[in-house]
Amino acid sequence: MLPTSLKPTEHEDINNNSGRLQSLQMDHTSLLKQFEHLDPHNQNTFEAKDLELLISTATKDLENYDAERHEEFKRYEMLKEHERREYLKGLDQEKREKEEKRMQELKEKHRQHPKVNAPGSVAQLREVWEETDGLDPQEFNAKTFFKLHDTNEDGVLDEQELEALFTKELEKVYDPKNEEDDMMEMEEERLRMREHVMKNVDLNKDRLVSLEEFLKSTEKKEFSNPKEWETLDAKPLYTEEELQRFEAELRDKEEELKRKAENLRQEQELLRERGKALEAQKREYQQAVLEMSQRQKEQQAAGNGQPPAGPNGELQFQPQTQKPEEINAPAEAKNNLPAEPPQNLPSHT
């Protein structure tokens, strides 16, 4: 049990022990900013009112979570029906009639299951007492049963401990090996059973079942003579109008996905075109760099009196070309040369 406040002497003891103070200190102002469900008028201690507010807020959150789970399951069932209808539309008449017959047979097979006891009834608890606990059903004792299934021994049955009690009932209806049995439906059935028990047994609505609440529930008329439990397949979960709205929503989402896919395709095409342009620019740049490098080598070679180098650094020797006015130069040069002295002339003495 939580203390409602700290006495002055307790404050003094804590203040005298600096080592423990560091481990026990808490910034209540910061805590209140994070947890608005705490009492804003008391920022120094965690009082009983704070605990009540905390439990109340947590309970509302869990109730909202359960409601969301129910809605999600409903949408799951409508999606299954939508896909079933779309599948049948794609078949020819003969195959469609054959498949519809097969599906109806599976549905009927699923409905042929043993009677399901109302959750929380004496029949349901005695079945657990006998088959799970291995005890004589004629010696059923509510207090002993509670102690056996309070697995963490905290004095209450929480939601997980309650849901574990329904496994034997659910196994009557659902078998993972059977095509006609949907395990998603089984978990929805488990949730419905837990909510039924909480509604009838949890008197203070804290989503926990105390021993006192459990024993009081065994005194009610519904404990010994409950109404017959209706499983999920007893009545439809949605109307045809709801299904049509759901299908319209699916079509809208499908169109939106198509538009997004087309936009992505166009962006991808644009990126490809840009990539090609960048690749062309890259090649042009590389060619320009190569030509510039070649010119620099040629200029360096000319300055050193060496023939220009080729693309791979080899020397390139260029044949010398003659000017047009030099082409006839040899003939004229011959005419201007001095005549050779005559041969075998007599020598003078």
Tab-separated table of C-alpha atoms in Angstrom:
chain	number	residue	atom	x	y	z
A	1	MET	CA	0.000	0.000	0.000
A	2	LEU	CA	1.382	3.406	-0.993
A	3	PRO	CA	1.849	6.033	1.744
A	4	THR	CA	-0.351	9.070	1.288
A	5	SER	CA	2.410	11.463	2.356
A	6	LEU	CA	5.791	11.675	4.080
A	7	LYS	CA	5.884	12.666	7.744
A	8	PRO	CA	8.269	15.444	8.933
A	9	THR	CA	10.470	12.918	10.689
A	10	GLU	CA	10.757	10.926	7.475
A	11	HIS	CA	11.819	14.049	5.612
A	12	GLU	CA	14.540	14.616	8.206
A	13	ASP	CA	15.797	11.034	7.927
A	14	ILE	CA	16.075	11.353	4.155
A	15	ASN	CA	17.833	14.704	4.349
A	16	ASN	CA	20.354	13.280	6.823
A	17	ASN	CA	21.305	10.519	4.420
A	18	SER	CA	22.881	12.335	1.437
A	19	GLY	CA	23.747	9.100	-0.371
A	20	ARG	CA	20.158	7.902	-0.420
A	21	LEU	CA	18.923	11.390	-1.203
A	22	GLN	CA	20.636	11.403	-4.592
A	23	SER	CA	18.982	8.124	-5.542
A	24	LEU	CA	15.545	9.132	-4.251
A	25	GLN	CA	15.362	12.709	-5.489
A	26	MET	CA	12.746	13.406	-8.144
A	27	ASP	CA	12.006	16.514	-10.172
A	28	HIS	CA	8.256	16.582	-9.597
A	29	THR	CA	7.756	19.662	-11.759
A	30	SER	CA	9.278	17.945	-14.788
A	31	LEU	CA	7.305	14.806	-14.009
A	32	LEU	CA	4.040	16.747	-13.990
A	33	LYS	CA	4.799	18.138	-17.439
A	34	GLN	CA	5.104	14.598	-18.772
A	35	PHE	CA	2.139	13.131	-16.866
A	36	GLU	CA	-0.728	15.579	-16.942
A	37	HIS	CA	-3.037	13.101	-15.243
A	38	LEU	CA	-1.284	13.709	-11.910
A	39	ASP	CA	-2.705	16.222	-9.424
A	40	PRO	CA	-1.280	19.627	-10.487
A	41	HIS	CA	-1.949	21.102	-7.021
A	42	ASN	CA	0.559	18.806	-5.382
A	43	GLN	CA	4.026	18.787	-6.928
A	44	ASN	CA	5.942	17.358	-3.979
A	45	THR	CA	4.454	13.957	-3.144
A	46	PHE	CA	2.585	11.164	-4.896
A	47	GLU	CA	-0.779	11.052	-3.124
A	48	ALA	CA	-3.703	8.640	-3.318
A	49	LYS	CA	-5.489	11.054	-5.657
A	50	ASP	CA	-2.571	10.861	-8.056
A	51	LEU	CA	-2.865	7.078	-8.087
A	52	GLU	CA	-6.591	7.293	-8.813
A	53	LEU	CA	-5.972	9.708	-11.685
A	54	LEU	CA	-3.221	7.488	-13.048
A	55	ILE	CA	-5.434	4.390	-12.985
A	56	SER	CA	-8.326	6.279	-14.557
A	57	THR	CA	-6.180	7.610	-17.383
A	58	ALA	CA	-4.585	4.224	-18.041
A	59	THR	CA	-8.022	2.591	-18.080
A	60	LYS	CA	-9.298	5.060	-20.680
A	61	ASP	CA	-6.232	4.463	-22.813
A	62	LEU	CA	-6.771	0.702	-22.706
A	63	GLU	CA	-10.459	1.079	-23.533
A	64	ASN	CA	-9.543	3.192	-26.541
A	65	TYR	CA	-7.014	0.553	-27.550
A	66	ASP	CA	-9.658	-2.174	-27.395
A	67	ALA	CA	-12.049	-0.052	-29.489
A	68	GLU	CA	-9.326	0.446	-32.087
A	69	ARG	CA	-8.686	-3.304	-32.147
A	70	HIS	CA	-12.367	-3.988	-32.802
A	71	GLU	CA	-12.450	-1.440	-35.623
A	72	GLU	CA	-9.282	-2.843	-37.144
A	73	PHE	CA	-10.713	-6.348	-37.056
A	74	LYS	CA	-13.913	-5.132	-38.710
A	75	ARG	CA	-11.871	-3.624	-41.542
A	76	TYR	CA	-9.938	-6.867	-41.785
A	77	GLU	CA	-13.158	-8.820	-42.264
A	78	MET	CA	-14.445	-6.368	-44.880
A	79	LEU	CA	-11.162	-6.631	-46.757
A	80	LYS	CA	-11.490	-10.425	-46.779
A	81	GLU	CA	-14.993	-10.175	-48.236
A	82	HIS	CA	-13.853	-7.623	-50.810
A	83	GLU	CA	-11.011	-9.877	-51.956
A	84	ARG	CA	-13.370	-12.867	-52.071
A	85	ARG	CA	-15.769	-11.006	-54.360
A	86	GLU	CA	-12.977	-9.725	-56.589
A	87	TYR	CA	-11.603	-13.251	-56.877
A	88	LEU	CA	-14.981	-14.645	-57.915
A	89	LYS	CA	-15.441	-11.895	-60.506
A	90	GLY	CA	-12.343	-13.109	-62.306
A	91	LEU	CA	-13.734	-16.620	-62.815
A	92	ASP	CA	-16.053	-17.861	-65.522
A	93	GLN	CA	-19.564	-18.848	-64.486
A	94	GLU	CA	-18.870	-22.566	-64.069
A	95	LYS	CA	-15.744	-22.074	-61.955
A	96	ARG	CA	-17.399	-19.298	-59.960
A	97	GLU	CA	-20.366	-21.480	-59.006
A	98	LYS	CA	-18.034	-24.302	-58.028
A	99	GLU	CA	-15.872	-22.010	-55.903
A	100	GLU	CA	-18.876	-20.382	-54.217
A	101	LYS	CA	-20.145	-23.833	-53.253
A	102	ARG	CA	-16.756	-24.792	-51.813
A	103	MET	CA	-16.576	-21.581	-49.771
A	104	GLN	CA	-20.075	-22.078	-48.392
A	105	GLU	CA	-19.187	-25.627	-47.336
A	106	LEU	CA	-16.131	-24.339	-45.468
A	107	LYS	CA	-18.256	-21.739	-43.698
A	108	GLU	CA	-20.768	-24.365	-42.607
A	109	LYS	CA	-17.971	-26.650	-41.460
A	110	HIS	CA	-16.589	-23.853	-39.279
A	111	ARG	CA	-19.987	-23.392	-37.631
A	112	GLN	CA	-20.208	-27.067	-36.699
A	113	HIS	CA	-18.346	-26.866	-33.424
A	114	PRO	CA	-19.114	-27.947	-29.841
A	115	LYS	CA	-21.087	-25.624	-27.610
A	116	VAL	CA	-19.037	-22.752	-26.246
A	117	ASN	CA	-19.615	-21.997	-22.574
A	118	ALA	CA	-20.193	-18.396	-21.578
A	119	PRO	CA	-16.875	-16.938	-20.352
A	120	GLY	CA	-16.767	-16.541	-16.593
A	121	SER	CA	-19.646	-18.988	-15.997
A	122	VAL	CA	-19.399	-21.929	-13.631
A	123	ALA	CA	-19.463	-24.353	-16.603
A	124	GLN	CA	-16.553	-22.586	-18.277
A	125	LEU	CA	-14.465	-22.362	-15.097
A	126	ARG	CA	-15.138	-25.977	-14.152
A	127	GLU	CA	-13.963	-27.049	-17.597
A	128	VAL	CA	-10.664	-25.242	-16.996
A	129	TRP	CA	-10.508	-26.711	-13.488
A	130	GLU	CA	-10.859	-30.213	-14.911
A	131	GLU	CA	-8.988	-30.132	-18.244
A	132	THR	CA	-6.261	-27.586	-17.529
A	133	ASP	CA	-5.763	-27.920	-13.783
A	134	GLY	CA	-6.466	-31.677	-13.712
A	135	LEU	CA	-8.871	-31.452	-10.749
A	136	ASP	CA	-12.230	-33.025	-10.026
A	137	PRO	CA	-14.990	-30.728	-11.400
A	138	GLN	CA	-17.264	-31.766	-8.522
A	139	GLU	CA	-14.758	-30.288	-6.063
A	140	PHE	CA	-14.591	-26.903	-7.774
A	141	ASN	CA	-13.691	-24.104	-5.372
A	142	ALA	CA	-13.766	-20.490	-6.576
A	143	LYS	CA	-11.134	-19.227	-4.129
A	144	THR	CA	-8.731	-22.031	-4.963
A	145	PHE	CA	-9.356	-21.469	-8.674
A	146	PHE	CA	-8.481	-17.781	-8.276
A	147	LYS	CA	-5.233	-18.609	-6.462
A	148	LEU	CA	-4.268	-21.168	-9.121
A	149	HIS	CA	-4.651	-18.702	-11.995
A	150	ASP	CA	-3.178	-15.655	-10.296
A	151	THR	CA	0.100	-16.743	-11.868
A	152	ASN	CA	2.186	-13.777	-10.731
A	153	GLU	CA	0.628	-13.920	-7.234
A	154	ASP	CA	-0.162	-10.203	-7.095
A	155	GLY	CA	-3.650	-10.753	-5.658
A	156	VAL	CA	-5.560	-9.871	-8.858
A	157	LEU	CA	-6.357	-11.404	-12.217
A	158	ASP	CA	-5.114	-9.101	-14.961
A	159	GLU	CA	-6.234	-9.152	-18.583
A	160	GLN	CA	-3.596	-11.646	-19.700
A	161	GLU	CA	-4.432	-14.056	-16.885
A	162	LEU	CA	-8.117	-13.797	-17.737
A	163	GLU	CA	-7.593	-14.361	-21.462
A	164	ALA	CA	-5.576	-17.494	-20.688
A	165	LEU	CA	-8.735	-18.968	-19.118
A	166	PHE	CA	-10.547	-18.918	-22.475
A	167	THR	CA	-8.095	-21.056	-24.430
A	168	LYS	CA	-10.073	-24.295	-23.995
A	169	GLU	CA	-13.269	-22.638	-25.248
A	170	LEU	CA	-11.512	-21.127	-28.262
A	171	GLU	CA	-9.997	-24.479	-29.205
A	172	LYS	CA	-13.539	-25.782	-29.704
A	173	VAL	CA	-14.045	-23.310	-32.548
A	174	TYR	CA	-10.608	-22.660	-34.032
A	175	ASP	CA	-7.907	-25.008	-35.248
A	176	PRO	CA	-4.879	-23.525	-37.065
A	177	LYS	CA	-4.729	-26.657	-39.240
A	178	ASN	CA	-8.193	-26.047	-40.705
A	179	GLU	CA	-8.600	-23.867	-43.790
A	180	GLU	CA	-11.964	-22.609	-42.575
A	181	ASP	CA	-10.638	-21.344	-39.213
A	182	ASP	CA	-9.108	-17.860	-39.120
A	183	MET	CA	-6.706	-17.227	-36.229
A	184	MET	CA	-7.343	-13.481	-36.444
A	185	GLU	CA	-10.970	-14.241	-35.641
A	186	MET	CA	-9.873	-16.382	-32.726
A	187	GLU	CA	-8.000	-13.446	-31.145
A	188	GLU	CA	-11.015	-11.201	-31.656
A	189	GLU	CA	-13.158	-13.827	-29.928
A	190	ARG	CA	-10.686	-13.925	-27.040
A	191	LEU	CA	-10.936	-10.148	-26.694
A	192	ARG	CA	-14.744	-10.303	-26.672
A	193	MET	CA	-14.669	-12.936	-23.926
A	194	ARG	CA	-12.326	-10.893	-21.772
A	195	GLU	CA	-14.482	-7.772	-22.167
A	196	HIS	CA	-17.568	-9.783	-21.211
A	197	VAL	CA	-15.984	-10.973	-17.965
A	198	MET	CA	-14.622	-7.540	-17.102
A	199	LYS	CA	-18.027	-5.973	-17.641
A	200	ASN	CA	-19.700	-8.398	-15.220
A	201	VAL	CA	-16.954	-8.895	-12.647
A	202	ASP	CA	-14.739	-5.783	-12.531
A	203	LEU	CA	-16.843	-3.649	-10.203
A	204	ASN	CA	-14.455	-0.713	-9.750
A	205	LYS	CA	-13.543	-0.630	-13.485
A	206	ASP	CA	-9.778	-0.735	-12.941
A	207	ARG	CA	-9.424	-3.570	-15.514
A	208	LEU	CA	-8.279	-5.928	-12.763
A	209	VAL	CA	-10.284	-8.621	-10.985
A	210	SER	CA	-9.653	-8.869	-7.266
A	211	LEU	CA	-10.453	-11.956	-5.209
A	212	GLU	CA	-13.378	-10.154	-3.637
A	213	GLU	CA	-14.827	-9.193	-7.027
A	214	PHE	CA	-14.306	-12.721	-8.323
A	215	LEU	CA	-16.103	-14.327	-5.361
A	216	LYS	CA	-19.007	-11.873	-5.662
A	217	SER	CA	-19.426	-12.785	-9.337
A	218	THR	CA	-19.940	-16.440	-8.374
A	219	GLU	CA	-22.979	-15.401	-6.342
A	220	LYS	CA	-24.789	-13.912	-9.337
A	221	LYS	CA	-27.496	-15.733	-11.237
A	222	GLU	CA	-25.543	-15.378	-14.489
A	223	PHE	CA	-22.700	-17.409	-13.012
A	224	SER	CA	-24.765	-20.585	-12.754
A	225	ASN	CA	-27.324	-19.902	-15.491
A	226	PRO	CA	-25.739	-17.670	-18.146
A	227	LYS	CA	-27.087	-16.790	-21.555
A	228	GLU	CA	-25.820	-18.880	-24.443
A	229	TRP	CA	-22.590	-17.447	-25.790
A	230	GLU	CA	-22.757	-16.315	-29.422
A	231	THR	CA	-19.537	-16.647	-31.370
A	232	LEU	CA	-18.430	-14.251	-34.098
A	233	ASP	CA	-20.087	-16.279	-36.850
A	234	ALA	CA	-23.526	-15.913	-35.233
A	235	LYS	CA	-24.205	-12.528	-36.821
A	236	PRO	CA	-22.538	-10.261	-39.391
A	237	LEU	CA	-19.971	-7.747	-38.205
A	238	TYR	CA	-20.827	-5.127	-40.818
A	239	THR	CA	-23.641	-4.075	-43.137
A	240	GLU	CA	-23.596	-4.088	-46.920
A	241	GLU	CA	-23.583	-0.294	-46.857
A	242	GLU	CA	-20.468	-0.279	-44.665
A	243	LEU	CA	-18.796	-2.696	-47.045
A	244	GLN	CA	-19.590	-0.465	-50.028
A	245	ARG	CA	-18.111	2.560	-48.269
A	246	PHE	CA	-15.023	0.523	-47.431
A	247	GLU	CA	-14.639	-0.580	-51.051
A	248	ALA	CA	-15.017	3.032	-52.241
A	249	GLU	CA	-12.270	3.973	-49.807
A	250	LEU	CA	-10.081	1.208	-51.215
A	251	ARG	CA	-10.653	2.471	-54.755
A	252	ASP	CA	-9.722	6.004	-53.751
A	253	LYS	CA	-6.539	4.744	-52.122
A	254	GLU	CA	-5.748	2.642	-55.181
A	255	GLU	CA	-6.149	5.680	-57.460
A	256	GLU	CA	-3.935	7.706	-55.167
A	257	LEU	CA	-1.282	4.992	-55.270
A	258	LYS	CA	-1.485	4.929	-59.082
A	259	ARG	CA	-0.965	8.686	-59.226
A	260	LYS	CA	2.011	8.430	-56.911
A	261	ALA	CA	3.426	5.566	-58.972
A	262	GLU	CA	3.054	7.624	-62.169
A	263	ASN	CA	4.747	10.600	-60.538
A	264	LEU	CA	7.588	8.355	-59.432
A	265	ARG	CA	7.879	6.917	-62.947
A	266	GLN	CA	8.094	10.408	-64.440
A	267	GLU	CA	10.675	11.468	-61.893
A	268	GLN	CA	12.667	8.342	-62.644
A	269	GLU	CA	12.542	9.078	-66.379
A	270	LEU	CA	13.647	12.656	-65.736
A	271	LEU	CA	16.535	11.412	-63.618
A	272	ARG	CA	17.562	9.042	-66.422
A	273	GLU	CA	17.559	11.908	-68.952
A	274	ARG	CA	19.574	14.072	-66.595
A	275	GLY	CA	21.981	11.204	-66.098
A	276	LYS	CA	22.470	10.890	-69.860
A	277	ALA	CA	23.068	14.635	-70.181
A	278	LEU	CA	25.590	14.560	-67.345
A	279	GLU	CA	27.362	11.613	-68.946
A	280	ALA	CA	27.603	13.501	-72.262
A	281	GLN	CA	28.959	16.563	-70.463
A	282	LYS	CA	31.465	14.352	-68.708
A	283	ARG	CA	32.726	12.941	-71.998
A	284	GLU	CA	32.994	16.434	-73.487
A	285	TYR	CA	34.906	17.617	-70.451
A	286	GLN	CA	37.289	14.671	-70.630
A	287	GLN	CA	37.895	15.327	-74.340
A	288	ALA	CA	38.550	19.018	-73.671
A	289	VAL	CA	41.003	18.161	-70.908
A	290	LEU	CA	42.770	15.680	-73.195
A	291	GLU	CA	43.081	18.229	-76.004
A	292	MET	CA	44.342	20.912	-73.629
A	293	SER	CA	46.932	18.534	-72.245
A	294	GLN	CA	48.049	17.664	-75.771
A	295	ARG	CA	48.473	21.332	-76.703
A	296	GLN	CA	50.518	21.960	-73.584
A	297	LYS	CA	52.820	19.069	-74.462
A	298	GLU	CA	53.219	20.360	-77.996
A	299	GLN	CA	54.076	23.834	-76.728
A	300	GLN	CA	56.619	22.417	-74.314
A	301	ALA	CA	58.170	20.303	-77.082
A	302	ALA	CA	58.419	23.323	-79.405
A	303	GLY	CA	60.154	25.311	-76.684
A	304	ASN	CA	62.713	22.537	-76.151
A	305	GLY	CA	63.349	22.037	-79.848
A	306	GLN	CA	61.858	18.562	-79.733
A	307	PRO	CA	59.201	17.166	-81.981
A	308	PRO	CA	55.690	17.189	-80.454
A	309	ALA	CA	54.526	14.177	-78.520
A	310	GLY	CA	51.580	12.000	-79.485
A	311	PRO	CA	48.600	11.080	-77.289
A	312	ASN	CA	50.666	8.351	-75.590
A	313	GLY	CA	53.771	10.465	-75.203
A	314	GLU	CA	55.568	9.208	-78.321
A	315	LEU	CA	57.527	11.684	-80.391
A	316	GLN	CA	56.014	12.714	-83.706
A	317	PHE	CA	58.408	13.661	-86.455
A	318	GLN	CA	56.831	15.833	-89.142
A	319	PRO	CA	58.285	15.809	-92.672
A	320	GLN	CA	59.762	19.161	-93.641
A	321	THR	CA	57.895	20.947	-96.376
A	322	GLN	CA	59.440	23.266	-98.896
A	323	LYS	CA	58.146	26.659	-99.761
A	324	PRO	CA	56.920	27.122	-103.351
A	325	GLU	CA	59.720	29.561	-104.156
A	326	GLU	CA	62.256	26.967	-102.991
A	327	ILE	CA	61.082	24.275	-105.366
A	328	ASN	CA	63.005	25.708	-108.352
A	329	ALA	CA	65.886	26.859	-106.249
A	330	PRO	CA	68.256	23.918	-107.134
A	331	ALA	CA	68.184	24.645	-110.922
A	332	GLU	CA	68.910	28.305	-110.452
A	333	ALA	CA	71.628	27.510	-107.962
A	334	LYS	CA	73.298	25.262	-110.511
A	335	ASN	CA	73.385	28.088	-113.072
A	336	ASN	CA	75.038	30.404	-110.595
A	337	LEU	CA	77.794	27.967	-109.615
A	338	PRO	CA	81.303	28.748	-111.001
A	339	ALA	CA	82.369	26.627	-113.961
A	340	GLU	CA	84.641	23.746	-113.237
A	341	PRO	CA	88.186	24.215	-114.483
A	342	PRO	CA	88.965	22.439	-117.717
A	343	GLN	CA	90.542	19.086	-117.412
A	344	ASN	CA	93.994	18.006	-118.778
A	345	LEU	CA	95.092	21.523	-119.550
A	346	PRO	CA	98.854	21.883	-120.097
A	347	SER	CA	100.630	23.171	-117.145
A	348	HIS	CA	102.667	26.342	-117.375
A	349	THR	CA	106.202	26.337	-116.518
